[in-house]
Short mmCIF file of C-alpha atoms in Angstrom, two decimals:
data_model
loop_
_atom_site.label_atom_id
_atom_site.label_comp_id
_atom_site.label_asym_id
_atom_site.label_seq_id
_atom_site.Cartn_x
_atom_site.Cartn_y
_atom_site.Cartn_z
CA MET A 1 167.01 37.46 24.99
CA GLY A 2 169.83 37.69 26.49
CA SER A 3 169.10 41.07 28.21
CA ASP A 4 166.38 39.45 29.53
CA ASN A 5 167.56 35.80 30.34
CA SER A 6 170.18 37.74 32.87
CA SER A 7 167.55 39.89 34.47
CA LEU A 8 165.81 37.33 36.05
CA GLN A 9 168.68 35.56 36.99
CA SER A 10 170.14 38.24 38.82
CA THR A 11 166.50 38.52 40.03
CA HIS A 12 166.50 35.10 41.09
CA ASP A 13 169.25 35.42 43.01
CA ARG A 14 168.59 38.36 44.81
CA SER A 15 165.51 36.54 46.44
CA GLY A 16 167.47 33.59 47.10
CA LEU A 17 170.24 35.96 48.75
CA ARG A 18 167.20 37.91 50.96
CA ALA A 19 165.78 33.93 51.70
CA VAL A 20 169.15 33.50 52.94
CA GLY A 21 169.25 36.24 55.24
CA MET A 22 165.67 36.22 56.92
CA ALA A 23 166.82 32.08 57.63
CA ILE A 24 169.86 33.80 59.01
CA LEU A 25 167.77 36.21 61.10
CA ALA A 26 164.43 33.33 62.15
CA SER A 27 167.41 31.21 63.17
CA PHE A 28 169.04 33.92 65.67
CA PHE A 29 165.58 33.93 67.68
CA PHE A 30 165.08 30.45 67.16
CA ALA A 31 168.51 29.35 68.61
CA THR A 32 167.36 30.94 71.89
CA THR A 33 164.77 27.97 72.04
CA PHE A 34 167.10 25.25 71.97
CA VAL A 35 168.39 26.45 75.28
CA LEU A 36 165.39 27.00 76.56
CA ASN A 37 164.81 22.98 75.79
CA ARG A 38 168.44 21.87 76.94
CA LEU A 39 167.70 24.22 80.38
CA LEU A 40 164.31 21.91 80.48
CA VAL A 41 165.74 17.74 80.18
CA THR A 42 169.44 18.75 82.31
CA GLY A 43 166.96 20.01 85.06
CA GLY A 44 165.24 16.64 85.53
CA GLY A 45 162.47 17.06 82.85
CA HIS A 46 161.30 14.46 79.81
CA TRP A 47 162.35 15.48 76.44
CA GLY A 48 158.74 14.49 75.70
CA TRP A 49 157.42 17.22 77.49
CA ALA A 50 159.58 19.81 75.89
CA ALA A 51 157.98 18.41 72.70
CA SER A 52 154.79 18.50 72.94
CA LEU A 53 154.54 20.91 76.09
CA ARG A 54 155.29 23.73 73.70
CA TYR A 55 153.13 23.18 70.69
CA VAL A 56 150.03 23.05 73.47
CA PHE A 57 151.23 26.10 74.00
CA THR A 58 151.54 28.05 70.20
CA PHE A 59 147.84 26.26 70.01
CA PHE A 60 146.65 28.56 72.49
CA ILE A 61 148.64 31.44 71.43
CA LEU A 62 147.99 31.36 68.50
CA GLY A 63 144.82 30.34 67.89
CA SER A 64 143.97 33.21 70.05
CA PHE A 65 146.53 35.64 68.14
CA THR A 66 144.64 34.67 64.69
CA LEU A 67 141.35 35.01 65.60
CA LEU A 68 142.24 38.23 66.25
CA LYS A 69 143.93 39.62 63.36
CA ASP A 70 142.27 37.42 60.54
CA GLY A 71 140.12 34.89 62.28
CA LEU A 72 139.87 31.73 60.88
CA GLY A 73 138.32 32.57 57.76
CA GLU A 74 138.79 29.80 54.80
CA LEU A 75 140.79 27.80 56.77
CA PRO A 76 138.75 25.20 58.59
CA LYS A 77 136.58 24.87 54.95
CA GLU A 78 140.02 24.40 53.43
CA ILE A 79 141.11 21.61 55.86
CA ARG A 80 137.90 19.35 55.38
CA ARG A 81 138.25 19.90 51.34
CA HIS A 82 142.20 18.88 51.30
CA PRO A 83 142.78 16.77 54.73
CA GLY A 84 145.92 14.92 53.30
CA PRO A 85 148.49 17.43 52.71
CA TRP A 86 147.05 19.09 55.61
CA VAL A 87 146.83 16.75 57.82
CA LEU A 88 150.50 15.20 56.59
CA TRP A 89 153.02 18.07 55.70
CA SER A 90 151.77 19.67 59.61
CA ALA A 91 153.35 16.55 60.93
CA VAL A 92 156.38 16.88 59.12
CA GLY A 93 157.07 21.03 59.32
CA LEU A 94 155.95 20.87 62.87
CA GLY A 95 155.35 17.71 64.49
CA LEU A 96 158.10 15.28 63.67
CA PHE A 97 160.20 19.06 63.42
CA GLY A 98 159.87 19.68 67.11
CA LEU A 99 160.27 15.80 68.29
CA PHE A 100 163.81 16.01 66.30
CA LEU A 101 164.78 18.92 68.47
CA ALA A 102 163.76 18.11 71.30
CA LEU A 103 165.70 15.13 71.27
CA ALA A 104 168.88 16.86 69.85
CA ALA A 105 168.32 18.37 72.91
CA VAL A 106 168.65 15.24 75.40
CA THR A 107 171.77 13.86 72.76
CA GLY A 108 173.75 16.73 72.55
CA PRO A 109 173.94 20.37 74.59
CA ALA A 110 172.75 23.60 73.38
CA TRP A 111 175.70 25.82 71.89
CA LEU A 112 176.27 21.87 69.50
CA VAL A 113 172.10 22.31 68.37
CA ALA A 114 172.10 26.07 67.98
CA GLY A 115 175.01 25.95 66.00
CA GLY A 116 173.60 22.71 63.89
CA TYR A 117 170.63 24.43 63.24
CA GLN A 118 172.21 26.85 60.71
CA PHE A 119 171.68 24.33 58.65
CA THR A 120 168.50 24.91 57.59
CA VAL A 121 169.21 28.13 55.70
CA ILE A 122 170.85 26.12 53.19
CA ALA A 123 168.33 22.52 53.47
CA GLY A 124 165.37 24.93 52.58
CA PRO A 125 167.73 25.61 48.24
CA LEU A 126 168.88 21.79 48.66
CA GLU A 127 165.14 20.79 48.25
CA ALA A 128 163.85 23.02 45.89
CA PRO A 129 164.65 21.06 42.95
CA ILE A 130 162.62 17.88 44.75
CA ILE A 131 159.68 20.33 46.19
CA TYR A 132 159.34 22.74 42.93
CA LYS A 133 158.67 21.99 39.69
CA ASP A 134 158.63 25.37 37.66
CA GLU A 135 161.91 27.81 37.58
CA ARG A 136 161.63 27.48 41.12
CA ARG A 137 163.68 24.24 40.85
CA ARG A 138 167.24 25.85 39.88
CA ILE A 139 169.70 26.82 42.71
CA ALA A 140 170.85 29.51 42.74
CA PRO A 141 174.75 29.56 43.70
CA LEU A 142 175.08 32.30 45.56
CA THR A 143 172.38 31.41 48.01
CA ILE A 144 174.73 27.91 48.56
CA VAL A 145 178.13 30.13 49.28
CA ALA A 146 176.80 32.23 51.05
CA GLY A 147 174.86 29.50 53.32
CA VAL A 148 177.91 27.49 53.28
CA ILE A 149 179.68 30.60 54.61
CA VAL A 150 177.71 30.80 57.25
CA VAL A 151 176.75 27.44 58.35
CA SER A 152 180.49 26.81 58.39
CA GLY A 153 181.23 30.62 60.48
CA VAL A 154 178.94 29.02 62.78
CA LEU A 155 180.38 25.41 63.70
CA ALA A 156 183.81 27.08 63.66
CA MET A 157 183.75 29.17 66.25
CA GLN A 158 182.06 26.00 68.43
CA LEU A 159 185.29 24.42 68.07
CA SER A 160 186.77 25.96 71.01
CA HIS A 161 183.90 23.37 73.17
CA ALA A 162 183.96 20.72 71.02
CA THR A 163 186.90 18.91 73.94
CA HIS A 164 183.32 18.71 76.41
CA VAL A 165 181.11 16.49 73.91
CA SER A 166 181.82 13.35 73.38
CA VAL A 167 182.36 12.17 69.02
CA ALA A 168 179.02 9.95 69.79
CA SER A 169 176.88 12.40 71.61
CA ALA A 170 177.88 15.14 68.51
CA VAL A 171 176.73 12.70 66.40
CA ALA A 172 173.46 12.08 67.87
CA SER A 173 172.69 15.26 68.35
CA LEU A 174 173.74 17.12 64.84
CA GLY A 175 171.57 13.48 63.46
CA ALA A 176 169.00 14.80 65.03
CA ILE A 177 169.40 18.81 64.70
CA PHE A 178 169.76 17.95 60.56
CA MET A 179 166.24 15.94 60.16
CA SER A 180 165.31 19.13 62.10
CA ALA A 181 166.40 21.58 59.75
CA VAL A 182 165.39 19.45 56.88
CA LEU A 183 161.73 18.94 57.94
CA TYR A 184 160.83 22.23 58.86
CA PRO A 185 161.21 23.82 55.50
CA LEU A 186 160.07 20.47 53.58
CA GLY A 187 156.41 20.76 55.23
CA ASN A 188 156.33 24.58 54.96
CA ARG A 189 157.05 24.00 51.75
CA LYS A 190 154.73 21.96 50.67
CA LEU A 191 151.82 23.08 52.32
CA MET A 192 152.34 26.17 51.10
CA LEU A 193 153.16 24.81 47.26
CA HIS A 194 149.38 23.57 47.32
CA LEU A 195 147.63 26.68 48.34
CA GLU A 196 149.26 27.62 45.00
CA HIS A 197 147.18 25.54 43.48
CA CYS A 198 143.94 26.10 46.00
CA PRO A 199 141.24 29.15 44.87
CA CYS A 200 140.90 29.46 49.03
CA ARG A 201 141.84 32.62 50.45
CA ILE A 202 144.01 31.70 53.41
CA SER A 203 147.09 34.30 55.69
CA PRO A 204 150.38 33.16 56.26
CA THR A 205 149.28 33.32 59.92
CA GLN A 206 145.91 31.33 59.24
CA ARG A 207 148.37 28.77 57.94
CA VAL A 208 150.71 28.83 60.34
CA PHE A 209 147.59 28.21 62.99
CA GLY A 210 146.22 25.53 61.32
CA MET A 211 149.87 23.68 60.31
CA SER A 212 149.82 23.91 64.66
CA ALA A 213 146.34 23.19 65.04
CA LEU A 214 147.63 19.80 62.63
CA SER A 215 150.89 18.96 64.41
CA LEU A 216 149.15 17.90 67.60
CA ILE A 217 148.75 15.00 66.01
CA VAL A 218 151.74 14.22 66.64
CA HIS A 219 152.75 15.74 70.03
CA ILE A 220 149.55 14.41 72.01
CA PRO A 221 150.47 11.06 71.60
CA LEU A 222 153.82 11.77 72.63
CA ALA A 223 152.71 14.07 75.58
CA ILE A 224 150.39 10.29 76.47
CA VAL A 225 153.29 8.21 76.04
CA THR A 226 155.77 10.47 78.05
CA TRP A 227 153.04 10.63 80.60
CA VAL A 228 153.15 7.07 81.21
CA LEU A 229 156.56 7.07 81.03
CA SER A 230 157.67 9.44 83.47
CA GLY A 231 154.32 10.91 84.79
CA PRO A 232 152.88 14.45 84.74
CA PRO A 233 154.82 17.29 83.74
CA THR A 234 156.46 19.42 86.45
CA SER A 235 156.42 22.84 87.17
CA ARG A 236 159.93 23.88 85.76
CA ALA A 237 158.41 21.38 82.95
CA TRP A 238 155.18 23.92 82.94
CA ARG A 239 157.81 26.82 83.36
CA ARG A 240 159.97 26.66 80.31
CA SER A 241 157.41 25.22 77.85
CA GLU A 242 156.45 28.66 78.03
CA GLU A 243 158.73 30.21 77.52
#
C-alpha cells in the first residue's frame, strides 16, 4: 500500500513538473504579444482596440482552422445545452483575460508585463484546490518550487530596468497582469472540468474555438465603447492586431 501511494505521488509530481515546463514554453511564445500590445498603445492606438481586435481576428482564424481540422462536431449542440458554463468561463478565461492584458500594456512597459505574466506558471497549480474535488486538489511541492524559481528568475532579470518605471505604474501593471495570469487558467480549467462530466465529444481545438467565439461577449461591447470614445481603429491598430 505504501509503495502504491509513493508511486502515485511520484507520478503526480512528474505530471506537475511537465505542466510547469509546458507553461514556461507557452509563456515564452505568449510574451511576444505583450510587446505588440505595447507598440499599439504607445503608437497612438486605444488599449480597447488592442484587447478586442485580437480576439475578433482569432475568431475567424481559429474558426477556419477548426472547420478544416475537426469541424464543429457536437460543439454547437453542447453550447446550446449548457450555455451557462460556456459563457461564464469563456468570458473569464479569454474575455476578461484579454482585457487585463491590454490594460497592463497601457500602465507598464512590455518587459515588466512579460516578466510578471510568468506568474501564471504557479497561478494554475495554486488554483487547483478551489477548482477540483479529487486528487488534483493536491498542490505538488516540486511544482510550486519550480514555479517560484522561474518567476523569481524572470523578475530578477528585469531589475536593471526598474529605475525607468514609477512605483505607481509598476503596481498598476503588475496588478493587471496578475489578474490575467489568474483568470486564464481559471476559465480554461473550469470549462475543461465541466466537459469531463459531459457525454459529448469536444476536441481541444473545438473547445478553444468555442471559448474564443463566446469571449466576443466581452470584446464586442468593448470595441463598441472604444469606437465611441476614440473613434475607429487606425491602420496601425489593424496591423498590430493581426500579428
